[in-house]
Amino acid sequence: MSDTTQNGPMLAADGTPLKRSLNRALRRQKLRALMLIAPLLIFVLVTFIAPIADMLFRSVENQIVSDTLPTATEVLEDWDHTTGTPPGEEVYEALYYDLYLAAEARAHTRLGTRLNYEYTGVSSLFRSTGRGLEDLGEEYQDILEDADDSWGEGAFWYELMTGTGDTDASLVREHRARLQALENARLTGDVGFAPSVEIMELLPQTTFAYTDFAVFTALMDEDVVAEEDPWEGVYAGLAQDLQTADLSGYDGPGAEALVAAQQTLAEQAEPINYTAFFESEDEDWLNPDIWATIQTYSSNYTGGYFLNAVDMQLTPDGIEMRPDGQRLYMVLFQRTLFMSLTITLSCILLGYPVAWLLANLPASKANLLMILVLLPFWTSLLVRTSAWKVMLQQQGVINDVLVWLGLVDDAARLVMINNQFGTIVAMTHILLPFMILPLYSVMQGIPPSYLRAAKSLGATNWTAFWRVYFPQSVPGIGAGSILVFILAIGYYITPEIVGGRTGTFISNRIAYHISSSLNWGLAAALGAILLAVVLLLYWAYDRIVGIDNVKLG
């Protein structure tokens, strides 16, 4: 054999280098293994990871303010809330047109609800104002149509705004993007309109309002822009533009009508005043605190939800603690941790002896006892919780027995429901099997000969148990404790039914914000904090006890 053959790489049967062949086989093996777990991996990503990621995003997402009032929030950035006066006319002007489109899309109430979380009363303010926005433009519309019927025709407006010269489609694209953000949906289709450059320079506010109308009409109503009469807000924009427009050099479509309209409005109508209009709708629009709230929450992302979740608030002046009467969530977090730990401890105290019996009784008796342990799983959680409500109430079974035995006076029956005691009792009963099963599984693996050996060496029953048996059962206690604690900290059905005012968990408040108040951002922040607390406790448990010492059998 030559030196080249001896010093060259080892070859596989097909002639390829052995190392490359082994690597290729290993990659194929890993790919096959990945394909086997792919369905489970996708299921976990879709049903577990994705909802958690969405929850974490909702806890900081705040785009509804800037999406609904994009122009107003941009102009409002230069306003100083410390002056104690409302913003200037330009802010109210931007608010009018932003709010007009939002009202047409029925999105203004969602914005009012969002801001109402931070300043009570804003929701009704937006709702009532949204119904009256048309009044401002109707006044000018009536004057113009009385003077010239063509101002009430959609085709005339379309010809006026389209013009005869160059057009600019960028404004239409901007308004399409604005409407998409407002509707939170992708809008497809051709608007069929683009304003002329000349009319944009001559009537900027009219062009802005008409483009809003055109985009909404084409994409949302699916109508032809040229055939539809414009919104009342377009007439308001025209009245504003004609106050200062120089029409002497314009000779495009509708030139004569514009000159006549300018003269008519100057003679018959008051100059448009957006501030006065909003004041007539509701005097709260002149409240600087409301504008300061809008300014504070105009960014796309906010930490306000997390601050609210820890009884703090984001104000125009910075972060502050909430008033004493509004501090709720830290109490609920403390109560949730305390009661979850109490339930876990009670499950250990009650479950350990039962698990010991299961592990040491003869098989026939142990099987019967195991059936009794598993029996609650065959009954609905709601039924078991309702049963405890019947048993623990003042006229319930337990109080009746105590009165019959003479241990409790009939006039002083024990209050065991709608409080922490009732929640602890009901949840201990529900979660007890989750403690017994890991303990039983671990105890079955402890050889009985260990105890006999300890006793033969002179140990008492207690010493043999405490020094020999108990340390070997600790992994089962750890596994059961983690199961019970994590299940307990997230429970909300049982505390809702038997907890009353003092026995509810933070999860009950999360459920309330999701289903009733619809404050999903705060619910997401509370859930994120609860998740962080659980992970922190899990990390602490791993550092102190060691997760490797936790066993299920």
XYZ file of C-alpha atoms in Angstrom:
553
model
C 0.000 0.000 0.000
C 1.380 3.402 -0.957
C 2.045 6.270 1.458
C -0.700 8.294 -0.214
C -3.264 5.629 0.524
C -2.062 5.260 4.110
C -2.042 9.020 4.837
C -5.279 9.905 2.966
C -8.711 10.259 4.570
C -10.703 7.160 5.430
C -13.406 6.491 2.853
C -16.934 5.112 3.205
C -18.307 2.325 1.025
C -19.499 4.826 -1.594
C -16.086 6.431 -1.842
C -16.838 9.656 0.051
C -14.683 10.648 3.046
C -15.901 8.865 6.159
C -16.146 12.060 8.245
C -18.343 13.773 5.651
C -20.507 10.660 5.361
C -20.983 10.496 9.146
C -21.901 14.184 9.327
C -24.456 13.746 6.557
C -25.983 10.730 8.321
C -26.134 12.700 11.577
C -27.906 15.611 9.847
C -30.458 13.225 8.359
C -31.033 11.667 11.773
C -31.609 15.090 13.366
C -33.943 16.093 10.522
C -36.017 12.933 10.995
C -36.219 13.601 14.723
C -37.281 17.203 14.039
C -39.981 16.033 11.636
C -41.339 13.707 14.333
C -41.678 16.489 16.898
C -42.702 19.170 14.364
C -46.494 18.772 14.920
C -46.080 19.130 18.680
C -43.655 22.031 18.251
C -46.076 23.872 15.961
C -48.948 23.191 18.353
C -46.987 24.612 21.287
C -45.936 27.677 19.290
C -49.492 28.419 18.160
C -51.358 27.682 21.382
C -48.787 28.650 24.027
C -45.894 30.792 22.828
C -47.903 32.987 20.445
C -50.605 33.897 23.029
C -47.939 34.771 25.596
C -46.106 36.933 23.063
C -49.374 38.633 22.124
C -50.140 39.229 25.814
C -46.737 40.794 26.416
C -47.188 43.035 23.370
C -50.656 44.180 24.445
C -49.268 45.234 27.811
C -47.175 47.983 26.182
C -49.015 48.617 22.885
C -50.764 51.996 22.730
C -51.133 52.822 19.033
C -54.857 53.518 19.222
C -54.334 57.160 20.251
C -51.860 58.047 17.502
C -53.750 55.976 14.909
C -57.076 57.647 15.696
C -55.804 61.200 16.129
C -52.594 61.260 14.044
C -52.655 64.943 13.111
C -53.928 66.210 16.452
C -51.319 64.323 18.498
C -48.565 65.595 16.201
C -49.660 69.224 16.625
C -50.214 68.694 20.343
C -46.541 67.822 20.909
C -45.620 71.522 21.099
C -48.284 72.317 23.718
C -47.109 72.880 27.305
C -49.608 71.456 29.794
C -48.023 73.335 32.704
C -49.542 76.616 31.473
C -52.939 75.461 32.727
C -54.666 76.634 29.534
C -56.136 74.541 26.698
C -54.170 74.204 23.435
C -54.543 76.602 20.510
C -56.932 76.686 17.576
C -54.657 74.568 15.382
C -55.041 71.591 17.745
C -58.848 71.817 17.689
C -58.738 72.086 13.908
C -56.672 68.901 13.635
C -58.925 67.209 16.197
C -62.021 67.974 14.140
C -60.849 66.242 10.981
C -59.198 63.340 12.791
C -62.301 62.781 14.861
C -64.599 63.119 11.843
C -62.924 60.219 10.044
C -62.799 58.193 13.255
C -66.525 58.770 13.806
C -67.300 57.617 10.258
C -65.249 54.468 10.951
C -66.872 54.156 14.408
C -63.435 54.099 16.003
C -63.818 57.204 18.189
C -65.629 55.238 20.906
C -62.707 52.788 21.148
C -60.356 55.712 21.672
C -62.678 57.192 24.299
C -62.752 53.874 26.137
C -58.940 53.664 26.074
C -58.466 57.181 27.455
C -61.228 56.661 29.988
C -58.939 54.170 31.741
C -56.658 57.106 32.508
C -59.172 59.960 32.934
C -62.751 59.230 33.917
C -65.393 60.809 31.694
C -63.443 60.897 28.443
C -65.460 58.016 26.983
C -68.775 59.894 27.141
C -67.020 63.031 25.867
C -65.858 61.327 22.664
C -69.153 59.515 22.201
C -71.320 62.631 22.460
C -68.999 64.783 20.350
C -68.847 62.165 17.611
C -72.584 62.505 17.120
C -72.395 66.283 16.649
C -69.435 66.710 14.295
C -71.679 67.131 11.260
C -73.315 70.233 12.737
C -70.284 72.419 12.026
C -70.218 71.675 8.292
C -74.008 71.615 7.835
C -74.230 75.354 8.486
C -71.870 76.140 5.594
C -73.360 73.415 3.400
C -76.835 74.928 3.673
C -75.566 78.415 2.802
C -73.641 77.189 -0.253
C -76.427 74.957 -1.594
C -78.989 77.742 -1.188
C -76.775 79.998 -3.283
C -75.828 77.366 -5.901
C -77.333 73.861 -6.263
C -74.131 72.526 -7.783
C -72.453 72.484 -4.341
C -74.752 69.588 -3.462
C -73.724 67.454 -6.416
C -71.035 64.799 -6.075
C -69.983 65.109 -9.721
C -69.315 68.846 -9.323
C -67.143 68.256 -6.283
C -65.237 65.470 -8.021
C -64.515 67.668 -11.035
C -63.441 70.544 -8.789
C -61.043 68.460 -6.696
C -59.609 66.509 -9.657
C -58.928 69.617 -11.752
C -57.328 69.619 -15.159
C -53.632 69.784 -14.388
C -51.212 67.425 -12.665
C -52.494 65.264 -9.822
C -50.755 64.054 -6.677
C -51.530 60.469 -5.624
C -49.237 60.588 -2.580
C -51.944 62.214 -0.452
C -54.338 59.383 -1.335
C -51.704 56.825 -0.304
C -51.181 58.614 3.011
C -54.910 58.664 3.743
C -55.246 55.008 2.739
C -52.503 54.113 5.242
C -54.212 56.250 7.855
C -57.546 54.470 7.320
C -55.838 51.056 7.383
C -54.284 51.878 10.749
C -57.667 53.062 12.004
C -59.425 49.889 10.846
C -56.459 47.640 11.687
C -56.936 45.914 8.333
C -55.381 45.891 4.891
C -57.629 47.738 2.427
C -57.360 46.853 -1.252
C -58.939 48.413 -4.305
C -58.677 51.534 -6.434
C -59.869 54.804 -4.935
C -60.463 56.305 -8.343
C -59.439 59.769 -7.258
C -56.335 61.924 -6.980
C -56.446 65.661 -6.172
C -54.911 68.178 -8.544
C -51.739 69.885 -7.424
C -53.291 73.271 -8.119
C -56.341 72.684 -5.908
C -54.130 71.232 -3.137
C -52.247 74.522 -2.969
C -55.374 76.648 -3.257
C -57.665 74.714 -0.859
C -55.388 72.572 1.393
C -57.900 71.813 4.160
C -60.674 71.074 1.671
C -58.373 68.685 -0.176
C -57.454 66.955 3.078
C -61.094 66.455 4.087
C -62.239 65.437 0.591
C -59.436 62.871 0.284
C -60.569 61.337 3.582
C -64.077 61.172 2.150
C -62.903 59.696 -1.171
C -60.738 56.975 0.377
C -63.444 55.955 2.855
C -66.171 55.991 0.190
C -64.176 53.862 -2.251
C -62.582 51.372 0.150
C -65.082 51.059 2.992
C -68.445 51.883 1.394
C -67.326 50.530 -2.002
C -69.095 53.358 -3.817
C -67.989 55.541 -6.742
C -66.495 58.763 -5.405
C -67.799 60.926 -8.240
C -71.381 59.831 -7.579
C -71.468 60.525 -3.835
C -72.075 63.814 -2.053
C -69.145 64.777 0.208
C -69.233 64.779 3.996
C -70.246 67.845 5.964
C -66.635 68.060 7.135
C -65.572 68.865 3.565
C -67.798 71.973 3.631
C -66.169 73.017 6.903
C -62.759 72.708 5.248
C -63.940 74.757 2.281
C -65.271 77.489 4.565
C -61.915 77.639 6.324
C -59.921 77.774 3.084
C -62.127 80.450 1.508
C -61.479 82.770 4.448
C -57.930 83.374 3.170
C -57.768 81.845 -0.353
C -56.634 84.055 -3.245
C -58.832 82.983 -6.167
C -57.707 85.676 -8.582
C -55.290 83.392 -10.423
C -57.468 80.276 -10.526
C -59.357 79.473 -13.748
C -59.873 75.732 -13.381
C -63.114 73.766 -12.915
C -65.593 75.536 -10.602
C -63.679 78.812 -10.592
C -66.793 80.974 -10.807
C -68.580 78.904 -8.163
C -65.623 79.274 -5.799
C -65.554 83.067 -6.193
C -69.286 83.274 -5.588
C -68.996 80.921 -2.589
C -66.227 83.021 -1.059
C -68.377 86.156 -1.317
C -71.496 84.389 -0.020
C -69.750 82.954 3.039
C -68.159 86.310 3.810
C -71.596 87.933 3.809
C -73.725 85.254 5.486
C -71.486 83.144 7.741
C -69.223 83.711 10.672
C -65.547 82.742 10.243
C -65.031 79.140 11.218
C -63.851 78.608 14.794
C -63.050 75.039 15.822
C -62.384 75.889 19.463
C -65.783 77.514 19.849
C -67.449 74.539 18.151
C -65.911 71.992 20.548
C -66.767 74.227 23.490
C -70.390 74.293 22.338
C -70.368 70.498 22.110
C -68.930 70.020 25.606
C -67.063 72.443 27.843
C -64.768 69.607 28.941
C -62.893 70.056 25.668
C -61.387 73.179 27.255
C -60.146 71.149 30.235
C -56.305 71.125 30.089
C -56.192 67.876 32.080
C -57.964 65.991 29.301
C -55.549 67.322 26.704
C -52.621 66.505 28.982
C -53.891 62.913 29.174
C -54.134 62.713 25.375
C -50.615 64.132 25.082
C -49.210 61.729 27.680
C -50.645 58.654 25.975
C -50.063 59.687 22.370
C -46.941 57.545 21.936
C -47.208 54.141 20.262
C -45.921 52.312 23.327
C -46.498 52.997 26.990
C -45.586 51.703 30.409
C -48.849 53.008 31.791
C -50.473 49.585 31.966
C -47.630 48.158 34.047
C -47.692 51.204 36.313
C -51.431 50.768 36.850
C -50.819 47.106 37.628
C -48.617 48.091 40.589
C -50.924 50.884 41.843
C -49.003 53.677 40.141
C -49.942 55.925 37.247
C -48.327 57.788 34.400
C -49.303 61.451 34.582
C -48.231 64.496 32.532
C -45.900 65.338 35.421
C -44.341 61.873 35.588
C -44.892 58.669 37.531
C -46.972 58.924 40.695
C -48.563 56.607 43.220
C -52.319 56.270 42.969
C -54.464 57.694 45.788
C -54.899 55.405 48.788
C -58.482 54.564 47.880
C -57.456 53.356 44.415
C -54.615 51.018 45.398
C -55.882 47.536 44.685
C -53.501 45.401 42.707
C -50.562 45.103 45.113
C -53.011 43.888 47.763
C -54.329 41.314 45.304
C -50.820 40.161 44.363
C -49.870 39.748 48.024
C -53.116 37.933 48.762
C -52.649 35.649 45.760
C -49.128 34.663 46.830
C -50.112 34.191 50.465
C -53.172 32.072 49.713
C -51.378 30.012 47.043
C -48.590 29.206 49.519
C -51.172 28.411 52.201
C -53.036 26.084 49.838
C -49.764 24.403 48.878
C -48.834 23.880 52.541
C -52.277 22.509 53.395
C -52.041 20.098 50.464
C -48.662 18.886 51.759
C -50.022 18.354 55.280
C -53.106 16.495 54.056
C -51.583 14.732 51.078
C -48.429 13.336 52.670
C -50.191 10.870 55.006
C -52.533 9.754 52.218
C -49.614 9.171 49.856
C -47.790 7.229 52.584
C -50.822 4.978 53.058
C -51.087 4.414 49.309
C -47.433 3.425 49.124
C -47.463 1.098 52.136
C -50.918 -0.532 52.132
C -51.523 -3.872 50.387
C -52.290 -3.537 46.689
C -56.028 -4.282 47.039
C -56.592 -1.576 49.653
C -54.208 0.848 47.952
C -56.127 0.540 44.673
C -59.415 1.306 46.428
C -57.894 4.349 48.095
C -56.422 5.483 44.769
C -59.899 5.399 43.228
C -61.111 7.696 46.004
C -58.190 10.056 45.330
C -58.974 10.187 41.600
C -62.747 10.402 42.064
C -62.815 14.250 42.093
C -61.385 14.249 38.555
C -64.594 12.587 37.375
C -66.699 15.467 38.682
C -66.997 18.900 37.121
C -64.894 21.624 38.737
C -67.940 23.885 38.819
C -69.996 21.220 40.589
C -67.302 20.614 43.215
C -66.934 24.340 43.883
C -70.690 24.841 44.107
C -70.884 21.916 46.541
C -68.444 23.665 48.859
C -70.537 26.814 48.632
C -73.537 24.814 49.864
C -71.555 23.100 52.632
C -69.756 26.175 53.982
C -72.576 28.724 54.039
C -74.072 29.750 57.380
C -77.149 27.611 56.778
C -75.060 24.847 55.234
C -74.230 21.296 56.215
C -71.110 22.010 58.286
C -72.735 24.756 60.353
C -75.821 22.589 60.897
C -73.664 19.728 62.217
C -71.707 22.058 64.512
C -74.965 23.490 65.891
C -76.386 19.983 66.345
C -73.267 18.930 68.254
C -73.534 22.037 70.425
C -70.118 23.325 69.401
C -71.561 26.492 67.835
C -74.539 28.565 68.940
C -77.323 28.809 66.381
C -77.250 32.601 66.612
C -73.508 32.748 66.005
C -72.931 30.426 63.075
C -69.474 30.451 61.547
C -68.806 32.573 58.454
C -66.843 30.185 56.227
C -67.853 31.375 52.774
C -67.103 34.497 50.704
C -63.761 34.923 52.453
C -60.215 33.568 52.367
C -61.084 30.534 54.481
C -63.677 29.339 51.990
C -61.274 29.772 49.087
C -58.472 27.888 50.857
C -60.752 24.980 51.828
C -62.318 24.611 48.364
C -59.043 24.926 46.469
C -57.225 22.548 48.801
C -59.850 19.922 48.056
C -59.581 20.546 44.313
C -55.762 20.558 44.130
C -55.046 17.827 46.693
C -54.776 15.016 44.083
C -52.017 16.968 42.323
C -49.988 16.732 45.528
C -50.839 13.110 46.354
C -49.939 11.609 42.983
C -46.289 12.864 42.793
C -45.762 11.955 46.458
C -47.174 8.475 45.949
C -45.060 7.951 42.838
C -41.851 8.855 44.715
C -42.745 6.932 47.870
C -43.345 3.773 45.874
C -39.686 3.839 44.897
C -38.422 3.981 48.519
C -37.446 0.426 49.611
C -39.134 -0.596 52.924
C -35.894 -2.289 53.914
C -34.358 1.136 54.620
C -36.727 1.721 57.544
C -36.208 -1.798 58.871
C -32.462 -1.329 58.709
C -32.695 1.952 60.619
C -34.829 0.359 63.333
C -32.466 -2.594 63.598
C -29.699 -0.095 64.330
C -31.653 1.319 67.274
C -33.635 4.169 65.683
C -37.120 4.907 66.936
C -40.068 5.006 64.533
C -39.924 8.824 64.434
C -36.132 8.926 63.956
C -36.293 6.308 61.193
C -39.008 8.265 59.432
C -37.430 11.698 59.837
C -33.798 10.740 59.135
C -34.305 8.017 56.515
C -37.754 8.053 54.917
C -38.633 11.754 54.761
C -35.450 12.964 52.965
C -36.108 10.454 50.186
C -39.678 11.741 49.781
C -38.627 15.404 49.459
C -38.385 15.240 45.621
C -42.070 14.250 45.576
C -42.924 17.149 47.868
C -41.074 19.487 45.529
C -42.857 18.184 42.430
C -46.262 18.323 44.111
C -45.608 21.791 45.507
C -44.705 23.195 42.092
C -47.802 21.652 40.508
C -50.158 22.855 43.226
C -48.648 26.330 43.565
C -48.646 27.095 39.834
C -52.203 25.810 39.459
C -53.365 27.727 42.544
C -51.816 31.053 41.589
C -53.716 31.099 38.295
C -57.118 29.850 39.509
C -60.110 32.145 39.127
C -63.313 30.021 38.969
C -63.195 28.765 42.551
C -62.182 32.118 44.147
C -64.878 33.824 42.083
C -67.589 31.525 43.451
C -66.543 31.114 47.083
C -64.045 33.951 47.631
C -66.329 36.952 47.951
C -64.597 40.307 48.398
C -61.601 39.162 50.449
C -60.935 35.740 48.947
C -60.420 36.549 45.276
C -57.111 36.276 43.425
C -55.378 38.564 40.958
C -56.563 36.165 38.243
C -60.152 37.200 39.000
C -59.226 40.793 38.247
C -57.511 39.732 35.020
C -60.663 37.883 33.972
C -62.737 40.961 34.826
C -60.645 43.239 32.627
C -60.752 40.768 29.737
C -64.486 40.015 29.808
C -66.140 43.061 31.432
C -64.098 46.266 31.396
C -62.333 45.210 28.141
C -59.108 46.780 29.394
C -56.966 44.143 27.729
C -53.794 46.173 28.124
C -54.084 46.210 31.917
C -55.114 42.544 31.944
C -52.025 41.721 29.856
C -49.783 43.734 32.208
C -51.221 41.952 35.258
C -50.733 38.590 33.540
C -47.168 39.465 32.563
C -46.328 40.447 36.148
C -47.908 37.240 37.430
C -45.859 35.237 34.931
C -42.701 37.056 36.010
C -43.458 36.326 39.695
C -43.939 32.624 38.959
C -40.685 32.458 36.977
C -38.850 34.322 39.742
C -40.146 31.923 42.397
C -39.250 28.993 40.147
C -35.711 30.378 39.806
C -35.462 30.880 43.572
C -36.697 27.320 44.148
C -34.089 26.007 41.734
C -31.335 27.953 43.524
C -32.397 26.822 46.996
C -33.662 23.272 46.446
C -32.493 22.425 42.956
C -34.913 21.513 40.206
C -32.908 18.332 39.572
C -34.097 17.072 42.952
C -37.751 17.281 41.862
C -39.077 13.923 40.718
C -42.411 12.512 39.692
C -41.377 8.970 40.418
